[in-house]
XYZ file of C-alpha atoms in Angstrom:
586
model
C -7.494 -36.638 -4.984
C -7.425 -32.740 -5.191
C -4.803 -30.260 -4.252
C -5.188 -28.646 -1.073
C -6.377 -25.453 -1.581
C -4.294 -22.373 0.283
C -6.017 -21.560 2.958
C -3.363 -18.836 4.489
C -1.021 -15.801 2.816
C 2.020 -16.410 2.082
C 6.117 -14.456 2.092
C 8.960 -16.668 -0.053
C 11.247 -18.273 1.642
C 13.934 -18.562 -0.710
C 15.162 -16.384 -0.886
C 14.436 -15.926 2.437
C 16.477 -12.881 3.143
C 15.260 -9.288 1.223
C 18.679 -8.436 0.583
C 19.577 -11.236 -1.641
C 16.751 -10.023 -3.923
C 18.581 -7.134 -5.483
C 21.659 -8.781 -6.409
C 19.845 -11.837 -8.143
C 17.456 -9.214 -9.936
C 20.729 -7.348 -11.389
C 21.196 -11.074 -13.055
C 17.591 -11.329 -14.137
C 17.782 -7.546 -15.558
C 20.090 -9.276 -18.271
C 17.634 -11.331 -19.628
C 15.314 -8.627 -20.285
C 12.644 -8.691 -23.405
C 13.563 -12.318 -24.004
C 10.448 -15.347 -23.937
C 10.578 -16.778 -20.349
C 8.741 -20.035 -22.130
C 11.438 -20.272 -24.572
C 12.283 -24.066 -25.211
C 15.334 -25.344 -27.627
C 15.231 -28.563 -29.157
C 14.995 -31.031 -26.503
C 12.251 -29.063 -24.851
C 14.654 -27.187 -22.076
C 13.281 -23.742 -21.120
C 16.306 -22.019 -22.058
C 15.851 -18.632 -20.810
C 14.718 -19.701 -17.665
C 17.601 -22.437 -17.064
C 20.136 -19.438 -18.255
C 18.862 -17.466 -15.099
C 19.275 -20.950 -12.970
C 23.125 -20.250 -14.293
C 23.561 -16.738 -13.384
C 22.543 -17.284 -10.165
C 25.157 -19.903 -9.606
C 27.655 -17.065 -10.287
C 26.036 -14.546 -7.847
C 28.370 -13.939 -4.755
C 25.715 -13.685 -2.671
C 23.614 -16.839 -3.794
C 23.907 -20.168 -1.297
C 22.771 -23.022 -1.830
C 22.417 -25.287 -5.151
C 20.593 -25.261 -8.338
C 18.237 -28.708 -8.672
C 20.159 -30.330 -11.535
C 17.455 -32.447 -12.560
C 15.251 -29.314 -13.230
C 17.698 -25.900 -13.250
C 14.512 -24.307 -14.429
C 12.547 -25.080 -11.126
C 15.402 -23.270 -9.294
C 15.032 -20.065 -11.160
C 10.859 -19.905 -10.975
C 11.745 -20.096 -7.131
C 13.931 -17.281 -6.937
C 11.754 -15.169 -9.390
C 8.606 -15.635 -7.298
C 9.045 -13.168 -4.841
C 10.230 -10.590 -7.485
C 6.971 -11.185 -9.099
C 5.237 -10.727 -5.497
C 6.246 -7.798 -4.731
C 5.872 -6.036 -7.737
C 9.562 -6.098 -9.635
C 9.222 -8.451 -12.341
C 7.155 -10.066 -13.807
C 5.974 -12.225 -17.142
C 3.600 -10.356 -19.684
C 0.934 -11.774 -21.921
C 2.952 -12.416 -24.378
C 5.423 -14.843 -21.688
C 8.593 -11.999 -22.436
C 10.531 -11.091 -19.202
C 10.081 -7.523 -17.414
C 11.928 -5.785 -15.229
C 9.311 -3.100 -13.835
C 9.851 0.903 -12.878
C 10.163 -0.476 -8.962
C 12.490 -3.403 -9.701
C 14.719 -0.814 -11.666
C 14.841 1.458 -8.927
C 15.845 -1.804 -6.631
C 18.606 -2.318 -8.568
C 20.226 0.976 -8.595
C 19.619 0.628 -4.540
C 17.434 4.316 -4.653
C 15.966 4.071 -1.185
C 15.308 0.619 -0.929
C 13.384 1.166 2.791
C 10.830 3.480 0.886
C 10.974 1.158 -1.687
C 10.035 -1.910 0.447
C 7.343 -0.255 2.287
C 5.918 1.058 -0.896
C 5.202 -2.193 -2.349
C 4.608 -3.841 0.878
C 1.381 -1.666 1.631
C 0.261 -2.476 -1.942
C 0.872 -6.222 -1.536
C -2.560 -7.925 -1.261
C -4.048 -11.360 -1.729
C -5.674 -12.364 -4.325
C -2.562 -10.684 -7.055
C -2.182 -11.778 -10.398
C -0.068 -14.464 -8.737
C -1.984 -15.850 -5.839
C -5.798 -15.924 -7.105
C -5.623 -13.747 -10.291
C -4.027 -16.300 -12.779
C -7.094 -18.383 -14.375
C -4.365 -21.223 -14.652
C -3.848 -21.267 -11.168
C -6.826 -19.858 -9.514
C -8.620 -22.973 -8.091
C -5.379 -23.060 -5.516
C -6.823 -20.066 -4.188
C -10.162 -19.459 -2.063
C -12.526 -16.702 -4.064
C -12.745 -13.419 -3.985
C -15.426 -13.203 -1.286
C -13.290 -15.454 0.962
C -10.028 -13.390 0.573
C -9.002 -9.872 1.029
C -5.627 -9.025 2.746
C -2.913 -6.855 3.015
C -0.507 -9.509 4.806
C 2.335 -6.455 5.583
C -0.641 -3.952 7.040
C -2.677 -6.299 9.037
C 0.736 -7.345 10.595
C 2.099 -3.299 11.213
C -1.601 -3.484 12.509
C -0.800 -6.380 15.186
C 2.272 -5.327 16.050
C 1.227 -1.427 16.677
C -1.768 -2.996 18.652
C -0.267 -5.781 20.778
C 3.467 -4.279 21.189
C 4.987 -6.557 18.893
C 4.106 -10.373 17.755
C 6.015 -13.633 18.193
C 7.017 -15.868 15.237
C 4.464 -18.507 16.755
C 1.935 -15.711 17.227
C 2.083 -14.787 13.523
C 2.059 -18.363 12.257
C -1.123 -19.240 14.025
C -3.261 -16.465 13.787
C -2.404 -13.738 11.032
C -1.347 -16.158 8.292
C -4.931 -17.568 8.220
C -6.364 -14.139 8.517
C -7.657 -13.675 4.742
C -9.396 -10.295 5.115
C -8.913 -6.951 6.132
C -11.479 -6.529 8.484
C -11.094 -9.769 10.274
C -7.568 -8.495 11.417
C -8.791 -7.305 14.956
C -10.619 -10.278 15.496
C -7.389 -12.197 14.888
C -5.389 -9.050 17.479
C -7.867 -9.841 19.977
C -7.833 -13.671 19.549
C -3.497 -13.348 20.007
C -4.698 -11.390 23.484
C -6.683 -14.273 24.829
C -3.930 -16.508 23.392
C -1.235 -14.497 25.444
C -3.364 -14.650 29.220
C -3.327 -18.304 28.822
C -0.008 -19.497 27.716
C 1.280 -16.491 30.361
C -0.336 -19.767 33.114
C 2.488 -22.243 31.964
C 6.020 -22.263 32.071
C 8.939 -24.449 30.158
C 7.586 -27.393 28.601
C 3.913 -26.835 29.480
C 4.031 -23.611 28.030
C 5.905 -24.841 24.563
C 3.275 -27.385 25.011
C -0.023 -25.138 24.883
C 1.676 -22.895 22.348
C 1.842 -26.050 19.871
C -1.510 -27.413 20.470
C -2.818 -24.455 19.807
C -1.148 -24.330 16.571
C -2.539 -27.859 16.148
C -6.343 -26.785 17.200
C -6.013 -23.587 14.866
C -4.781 -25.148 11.829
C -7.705 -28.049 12.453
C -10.075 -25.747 12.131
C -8.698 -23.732 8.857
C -8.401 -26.704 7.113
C -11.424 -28.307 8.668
C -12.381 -29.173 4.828
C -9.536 -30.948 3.853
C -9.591 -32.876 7.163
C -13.266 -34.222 6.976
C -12.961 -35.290 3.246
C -9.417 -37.129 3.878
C -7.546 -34.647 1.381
C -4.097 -34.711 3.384
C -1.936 -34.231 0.092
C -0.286 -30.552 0.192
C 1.515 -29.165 -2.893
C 4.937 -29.559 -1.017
C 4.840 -33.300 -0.413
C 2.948 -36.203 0.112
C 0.923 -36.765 3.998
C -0.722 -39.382 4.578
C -2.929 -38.740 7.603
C -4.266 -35.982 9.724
C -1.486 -35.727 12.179
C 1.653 -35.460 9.086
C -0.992 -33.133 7.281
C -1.345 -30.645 10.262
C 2.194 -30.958 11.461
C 3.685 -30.165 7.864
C 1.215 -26.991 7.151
C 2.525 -25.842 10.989
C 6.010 -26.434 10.044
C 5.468 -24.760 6.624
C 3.981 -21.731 8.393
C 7.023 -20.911 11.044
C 9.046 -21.071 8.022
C 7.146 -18.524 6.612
C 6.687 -16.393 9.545
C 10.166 -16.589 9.829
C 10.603 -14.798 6.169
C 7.851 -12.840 6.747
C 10.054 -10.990 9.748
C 12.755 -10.524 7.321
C 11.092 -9.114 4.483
C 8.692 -6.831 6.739
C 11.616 -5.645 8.497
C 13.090 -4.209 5.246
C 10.867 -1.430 5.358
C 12.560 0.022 8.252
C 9.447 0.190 10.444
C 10.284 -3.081 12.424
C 12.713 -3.927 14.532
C 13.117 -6.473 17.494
C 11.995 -6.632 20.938
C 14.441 -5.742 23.925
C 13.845 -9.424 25.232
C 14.418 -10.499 21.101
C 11.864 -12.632 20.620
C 9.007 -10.461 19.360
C 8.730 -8.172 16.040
C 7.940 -4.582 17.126
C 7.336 -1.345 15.477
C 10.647 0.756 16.180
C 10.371 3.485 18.120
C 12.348 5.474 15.718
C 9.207 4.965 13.340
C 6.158 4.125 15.468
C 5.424 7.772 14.218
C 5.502 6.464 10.957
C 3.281 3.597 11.251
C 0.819 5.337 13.478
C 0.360 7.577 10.314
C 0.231 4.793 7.853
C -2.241 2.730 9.549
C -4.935 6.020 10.318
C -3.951 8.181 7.325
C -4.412 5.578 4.890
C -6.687 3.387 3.217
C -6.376 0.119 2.191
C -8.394 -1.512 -0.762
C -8.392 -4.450 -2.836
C -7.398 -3.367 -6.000
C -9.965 -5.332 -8.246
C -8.263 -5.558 -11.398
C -5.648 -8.293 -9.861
C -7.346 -10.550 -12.632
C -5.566 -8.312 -15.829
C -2.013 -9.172 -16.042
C -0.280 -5.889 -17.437
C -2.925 -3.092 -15.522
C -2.098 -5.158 -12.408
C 1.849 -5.015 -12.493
C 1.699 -1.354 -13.779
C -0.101 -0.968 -10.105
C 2.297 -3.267 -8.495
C 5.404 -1.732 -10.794
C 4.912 1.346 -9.782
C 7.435 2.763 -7.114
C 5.472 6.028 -6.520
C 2.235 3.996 -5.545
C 1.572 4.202 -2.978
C 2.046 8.180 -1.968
C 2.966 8.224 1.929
C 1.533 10.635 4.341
C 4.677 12.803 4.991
C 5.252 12.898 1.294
C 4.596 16.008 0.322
C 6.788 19.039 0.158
C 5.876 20.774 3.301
C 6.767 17.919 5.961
C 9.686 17.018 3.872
C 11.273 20.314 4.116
C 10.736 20.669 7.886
C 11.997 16.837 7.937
C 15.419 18.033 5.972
C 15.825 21.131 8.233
C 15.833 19.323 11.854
C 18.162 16.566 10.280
C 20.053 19.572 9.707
C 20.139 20.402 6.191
C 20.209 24.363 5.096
C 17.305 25.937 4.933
C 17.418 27.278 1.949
C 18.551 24.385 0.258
C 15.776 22.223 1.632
C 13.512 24.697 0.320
C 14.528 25.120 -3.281
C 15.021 21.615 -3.729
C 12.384 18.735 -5.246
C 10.880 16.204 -3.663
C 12.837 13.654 -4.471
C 15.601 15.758 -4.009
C 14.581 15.740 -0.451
C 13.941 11.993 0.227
C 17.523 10.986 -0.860
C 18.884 14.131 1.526
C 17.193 13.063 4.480
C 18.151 9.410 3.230
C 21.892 10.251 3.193
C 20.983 12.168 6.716
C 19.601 8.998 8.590
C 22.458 7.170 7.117
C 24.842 9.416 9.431
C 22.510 9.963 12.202
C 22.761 5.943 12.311
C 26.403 5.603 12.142
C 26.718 8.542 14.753
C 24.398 5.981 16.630
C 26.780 3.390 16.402
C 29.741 5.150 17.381
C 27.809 6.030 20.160
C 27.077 2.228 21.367
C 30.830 1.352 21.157
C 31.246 3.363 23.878
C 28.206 2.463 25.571
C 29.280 -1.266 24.913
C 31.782 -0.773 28.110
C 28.797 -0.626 30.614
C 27.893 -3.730 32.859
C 24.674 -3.994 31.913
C 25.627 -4.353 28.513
C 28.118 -6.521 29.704
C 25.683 -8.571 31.612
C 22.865 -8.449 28.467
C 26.141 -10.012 26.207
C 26.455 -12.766 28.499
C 22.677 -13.465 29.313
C 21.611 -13.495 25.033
C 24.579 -15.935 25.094
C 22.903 -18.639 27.283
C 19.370 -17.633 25.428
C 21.003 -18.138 21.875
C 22.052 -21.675 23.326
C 18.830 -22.234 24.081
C 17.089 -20.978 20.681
C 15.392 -18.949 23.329
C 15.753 -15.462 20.303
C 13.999 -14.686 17.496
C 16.594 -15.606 15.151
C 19.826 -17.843 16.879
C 22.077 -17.686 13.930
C 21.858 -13.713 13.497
C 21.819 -13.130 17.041
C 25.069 -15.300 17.118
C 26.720 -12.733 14.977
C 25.737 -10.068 16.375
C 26.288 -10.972 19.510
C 30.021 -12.151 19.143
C 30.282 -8.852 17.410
C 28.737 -6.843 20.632
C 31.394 -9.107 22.704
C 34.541 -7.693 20.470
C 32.930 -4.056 21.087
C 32.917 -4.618 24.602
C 36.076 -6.093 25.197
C 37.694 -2.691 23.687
C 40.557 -1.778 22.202
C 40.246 -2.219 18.795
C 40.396 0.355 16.362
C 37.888 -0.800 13.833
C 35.303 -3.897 14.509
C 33.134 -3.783 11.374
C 29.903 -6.360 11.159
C 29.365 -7.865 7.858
C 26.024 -8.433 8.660
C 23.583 -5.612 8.350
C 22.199 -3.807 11.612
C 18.229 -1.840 11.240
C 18.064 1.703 12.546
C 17.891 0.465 16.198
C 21.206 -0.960 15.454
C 19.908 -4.919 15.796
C 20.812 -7.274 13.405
C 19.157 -7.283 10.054
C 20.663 -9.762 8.075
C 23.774 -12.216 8.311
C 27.097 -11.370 6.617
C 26.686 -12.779 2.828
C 28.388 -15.550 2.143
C 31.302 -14.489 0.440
C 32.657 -12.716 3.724
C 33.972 -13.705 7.422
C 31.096 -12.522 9.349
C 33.225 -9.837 10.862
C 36.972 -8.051 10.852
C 37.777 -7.020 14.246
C 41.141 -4.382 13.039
C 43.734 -4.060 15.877
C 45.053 -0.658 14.260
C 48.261 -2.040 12.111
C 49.011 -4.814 14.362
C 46.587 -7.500 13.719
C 43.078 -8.630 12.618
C 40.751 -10.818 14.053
C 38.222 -12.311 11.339
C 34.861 -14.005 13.426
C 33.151 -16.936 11.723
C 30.342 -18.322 13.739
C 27.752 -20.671 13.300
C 25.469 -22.820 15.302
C 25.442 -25.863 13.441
C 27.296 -29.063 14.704
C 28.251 -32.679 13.537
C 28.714 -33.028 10.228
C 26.455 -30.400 8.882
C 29.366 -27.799 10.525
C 31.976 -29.465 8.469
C 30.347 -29.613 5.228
C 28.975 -26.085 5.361
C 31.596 -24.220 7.236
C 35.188 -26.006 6.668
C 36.089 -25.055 3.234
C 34.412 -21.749 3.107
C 35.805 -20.076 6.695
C 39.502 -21.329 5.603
C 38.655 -19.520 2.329
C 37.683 -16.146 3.978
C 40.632 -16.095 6.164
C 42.710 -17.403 3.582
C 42.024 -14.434 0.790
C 41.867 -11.881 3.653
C 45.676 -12.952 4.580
C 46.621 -12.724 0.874
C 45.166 -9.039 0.606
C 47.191 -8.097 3.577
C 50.240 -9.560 2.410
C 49.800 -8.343 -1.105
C 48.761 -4.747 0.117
C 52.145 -4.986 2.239
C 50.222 -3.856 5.670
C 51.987 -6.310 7.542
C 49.134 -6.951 10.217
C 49.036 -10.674 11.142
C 45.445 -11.821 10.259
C 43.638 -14.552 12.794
C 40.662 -16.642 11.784
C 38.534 -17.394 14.786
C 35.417 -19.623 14.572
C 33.018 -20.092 17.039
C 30.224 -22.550 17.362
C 28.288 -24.632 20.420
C 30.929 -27.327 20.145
C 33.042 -27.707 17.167
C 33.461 -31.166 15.317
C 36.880 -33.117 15.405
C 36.380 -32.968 11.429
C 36.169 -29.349 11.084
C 39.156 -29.045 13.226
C 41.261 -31.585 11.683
C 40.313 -29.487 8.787
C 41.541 -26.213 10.325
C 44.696 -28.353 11.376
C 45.658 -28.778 8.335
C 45.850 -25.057 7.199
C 47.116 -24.541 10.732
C 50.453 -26.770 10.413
C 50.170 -29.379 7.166
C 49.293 -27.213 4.423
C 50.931 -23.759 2.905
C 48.829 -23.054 0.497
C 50.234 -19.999 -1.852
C 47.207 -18.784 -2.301
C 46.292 -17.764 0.883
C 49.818 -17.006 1.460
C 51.053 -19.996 3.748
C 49.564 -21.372 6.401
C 46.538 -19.595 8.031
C 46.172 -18.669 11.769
C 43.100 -20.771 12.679
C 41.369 -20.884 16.375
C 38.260 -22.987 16.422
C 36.710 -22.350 20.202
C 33.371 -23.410 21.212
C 30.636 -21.052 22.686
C 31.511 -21.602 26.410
C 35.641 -21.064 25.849
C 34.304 -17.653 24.528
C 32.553 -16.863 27.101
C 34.924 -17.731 29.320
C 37.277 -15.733 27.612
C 34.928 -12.940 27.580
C 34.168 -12.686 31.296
C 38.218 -12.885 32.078
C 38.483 -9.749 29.825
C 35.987 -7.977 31.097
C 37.355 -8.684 35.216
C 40.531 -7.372 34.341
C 41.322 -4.223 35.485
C 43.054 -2.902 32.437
C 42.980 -4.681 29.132
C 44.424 -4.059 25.959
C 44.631 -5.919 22.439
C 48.344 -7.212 23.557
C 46.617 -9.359 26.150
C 44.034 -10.944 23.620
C 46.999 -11.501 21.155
C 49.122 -13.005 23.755
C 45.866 -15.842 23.772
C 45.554 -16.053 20.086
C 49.298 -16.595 19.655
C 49.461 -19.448 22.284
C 46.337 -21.084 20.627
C 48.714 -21.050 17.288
C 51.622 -21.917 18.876
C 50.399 -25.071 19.714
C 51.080 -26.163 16.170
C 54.711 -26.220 16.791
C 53.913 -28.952 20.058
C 51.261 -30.738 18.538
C 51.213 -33.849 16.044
C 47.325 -34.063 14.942
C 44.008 -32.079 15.273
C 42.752 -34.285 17.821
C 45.432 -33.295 20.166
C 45.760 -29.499 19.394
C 42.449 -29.279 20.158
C 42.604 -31.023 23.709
C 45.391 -28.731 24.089
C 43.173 -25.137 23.332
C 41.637 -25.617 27.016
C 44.932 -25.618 28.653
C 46.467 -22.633 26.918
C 43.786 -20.867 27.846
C 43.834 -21.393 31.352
C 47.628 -20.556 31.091
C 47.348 -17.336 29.522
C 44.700 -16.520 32.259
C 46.865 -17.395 35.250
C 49.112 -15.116 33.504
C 47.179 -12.006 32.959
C 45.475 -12.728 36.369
C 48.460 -11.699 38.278
């Protein structure tokens, strides 16, 4: 039976976050000029399975290598490099890093950079279409024709943003350029009817759509009874749809991330919709009726198309030129007259360094504006919506959102995400993996370090445990070693939290000094709703200050010296929280 052949584009999902592509290219940059098909003796690509390795030791890598077949793991982190235009193998099968990928690595503006190769990015590439070896996965030529990033700027500029759902079902199966407003006006008729249904009905029509969408792009497959896909095995119409609809929200999901690297997208103020930001939509406008868009036909020759693709000054953007740059510099306020004398690259990393303080000025701005009840309200409300998956992306939104809570609860001197925030100052990305997801700094008092995550039962334990206690545990050594003398709390926060990943923080809590983290570690595991609780009580005070949240955190740690075992510390948690708000009530 054949392979199915792709019938939609398609964005990497692993990694599935942009950022983690420059740190795991640094890696690949090592193995430079050697024979990515390089076997030893027992047949082991070599090269390949060395890359496998130095991912392992990248900080900001998470997951596993597949032991069976370490070379597997490294072809999927190197495809997206090769996608979008910074790496790739040459005729001869030796490893190259390209002009773009270079200029990734030494983190030269990377937006630029991403939007750059994302308005070159087209189906069929070298990769998808252009390879003879792999070419009959791929429709032909006259069936495919795309620029994936500028048909979406397109929809999203058009319809004020698109849903994950929206994507998934109608621009991933959009294969040419000029079927793109057929697909914009097909999400419009989509919208007036699901707008008829609420709750379930509505979740309802929006998957059987999906279902009657997908039916008809792989209408081929279905009628001849070809229900294998190259992911796994299905054995009938119904597994074959259902995995191609699951594959494709996966992929509209790393299609957000990667599109929002360019700095042109943000998220909706309801956050459940990719929009152009309104910081850029000047910027897009231009893009999308100042340029034009065509399918590069050499995408069948190797080395002329990744000198295209390579290229970091392909293509040139309509406010690149000398003139607009200048008058760019000079209301960012830059002198005049060294704006004018100055080159034009000279100018894009001024006005890069520019927006860099113009967004931090931004953010300074919204922790004071983070005192307001509406934002207050808006905290509380994304809460409930995160509980519900009801955002774009729950786990980001978690950390950003327990971040925006800290802001708003005052008082502290420096409360620094980990995760990345866009221009618009939503979150980007989640804090890498090697880091608490926050440090909330109390001047030289104390330190509150957030962990959240919205995983429960044993998944929480096995992915959270070890690696939260090691956070807080080489944050509290620093602090100690550095001789600050700041008392460093590790609070984790999660929907409910599981009696084994408590029993865990237990025993750092009250069983376990371990020298390396300096003793025993300050640990306060509260689930979603004790935050919130904790959060409104702040807010309703009439004066707060950081004594009255360390008064809480010290009773929660207290309990230590009154409790025998995790399971009762943690039946305790409710009650000294009550306590220390009948207190501070009064």
């Amino acid at each position: 039976m054949g392979v199915v052949v792709s019938r939609t584009w398609y964005v990497s999902c692993s990694p599935r976050s942009p950022e983690k592509i420059k740190p795991e290219l640094e890696q690949l940059a090592t193995l430079e000029g050697e024979s990515w098909a390089a076997r030893d003796s027992a047949g082991n690509l070599v090269t390949q399975i060395r890359f496998a390795r130095l991912l392992q030791e990248t900080p900001t890598f998470e997951g596993s290598i597949y032991e069976k077949d370490p070379s597997f793991s490294a072809r999927d982190r190197f495809a997206p490099m090769q996608t979008y235009g910074f790496a790739y193998i040459d005729s001869d099968k030796i490893l190259r890093i390209t002009d773009a990928g270079k200029q990734l690595i030494r983190g030269e503006r990377v937006q630029e950079l991403y939007l750059k190769q994302m308005l070159k990015w087209q189906y069929p590439s070298w990769q998808h279409g252009g390879n003879p070896r792999t070419r009959h996965l791929y429709p032909s030529r006259e069936e495919m024709g795309i620029h994936p990033f500028v048909a979406t700027l397109r929809a999203c500029y058009e319809l004020n943003g698109i849903s994950k759902e929206e994507l998934a079902i109608f621009l991933l199966p959009t294969l040419k350029n000029e079927d793109v407003i057929h697909s914009i006006n097909k999400i419009k008729e989509f919208r007036e009817e699901r707008d008829k249904y609420k709750g379930v009905e509505r979740r309802e029509f929006i998957w059987n759509t999906h279902i009657e969408e997908y039916a008809r792009v792989y209408a081929e497959e279905l009628e001849s009874g070809q229900f294998h896909t190259r992911e796994s095995l299905t054995t009938d119409e119904t597994s074959f749809l259902s995995k191609k609809i699951k594959n494709s929200l996966d992929v509209a999901d790393a299609a957000f991330r990667y599109f929002r690297a360019t700095g042109l997208f943000t998220f909706s103020a309801d956050y459940r919709r990719l929009v152009v930001s309104q910081l850029h939509r000047q910027e897009a406008r231009r893009i999308l009726n100042e340029m034009e868009f065509e399918i590069v036909d050499f995408y069948d020759d190797l080395e002329a198309f990744y000198e295209y693709m390579g290229n970091p000054d392909i293509p040139t953007l309509p406010w690149e030129n000398e003139e607009e740059l200048v008058e760019k510099a000079i209301l960012l306020g830059i002198d005049s007259k060294t704006a004018k004398k100055s080159s034009i690259i000279e100018l894009k990393n001024m006005i890069e360094d520019e927006t860099k303080q113009l967004k931090q000025r931004r953010l300074e701005e919204y922790l004071v504006a983070a005192q307001a009840q509406e934002e207050v309200n808006d905290i509380i409300e994304t809460f409930e919506r995160i509980k519900q998956k009801d955002v774009v992306d729950p786990p980001l939104f978690f950390e950003w959102n327990v971040w925006r809570a800290f802001v708003s609860m005052d008082d502290c001197e420096k409360p620094l995400p980990n995760f990345n925030l866009d221009d618009d100052l939503k979150p980007f990305s989640t804090a890498p993996g090697n880091r608490p997801d926050m440090e909330i700094q109390y001047n030289d008092t104390f330190v509150v370090l957030g962990e959240v995550t919205l995983a429960t039962g044993a998944r929480q334990y096995d992915t959270e445990s070890e690696p939260v206690t090691r956070h807080i545990g080489k944050y509290q050594k620093e602090e100690i070693n550095k001789g600050t003398g700041r008392k460093v709390y590790g609070l984790f926060i999660a929907p409910r939290i599981n009696p084994a990943t408590r029993d865990y923080f237990y025993v750092h809590l009250k069983l376990f000094s371990n020298p390396e983290f300096g003793g025993y570690l300050n640990m306060i595991p509260l689930s979603i709703e004790q935050f919130i609780d904790i959060f409104r009580f702040v807010k309703s005070m009439r004066s707060f200050n950081r004594n009255v949240l360390k008064d809480l955190l010290d009773r929660i740690v207290s309990l230590r010296e009154v409790t025998n075992s995790g399971e009762e510390w943690g039946r305790n948690i409710p009650c000294a929280i009550n306590e220390w708000k009948m207190q501070w009530a009064s």
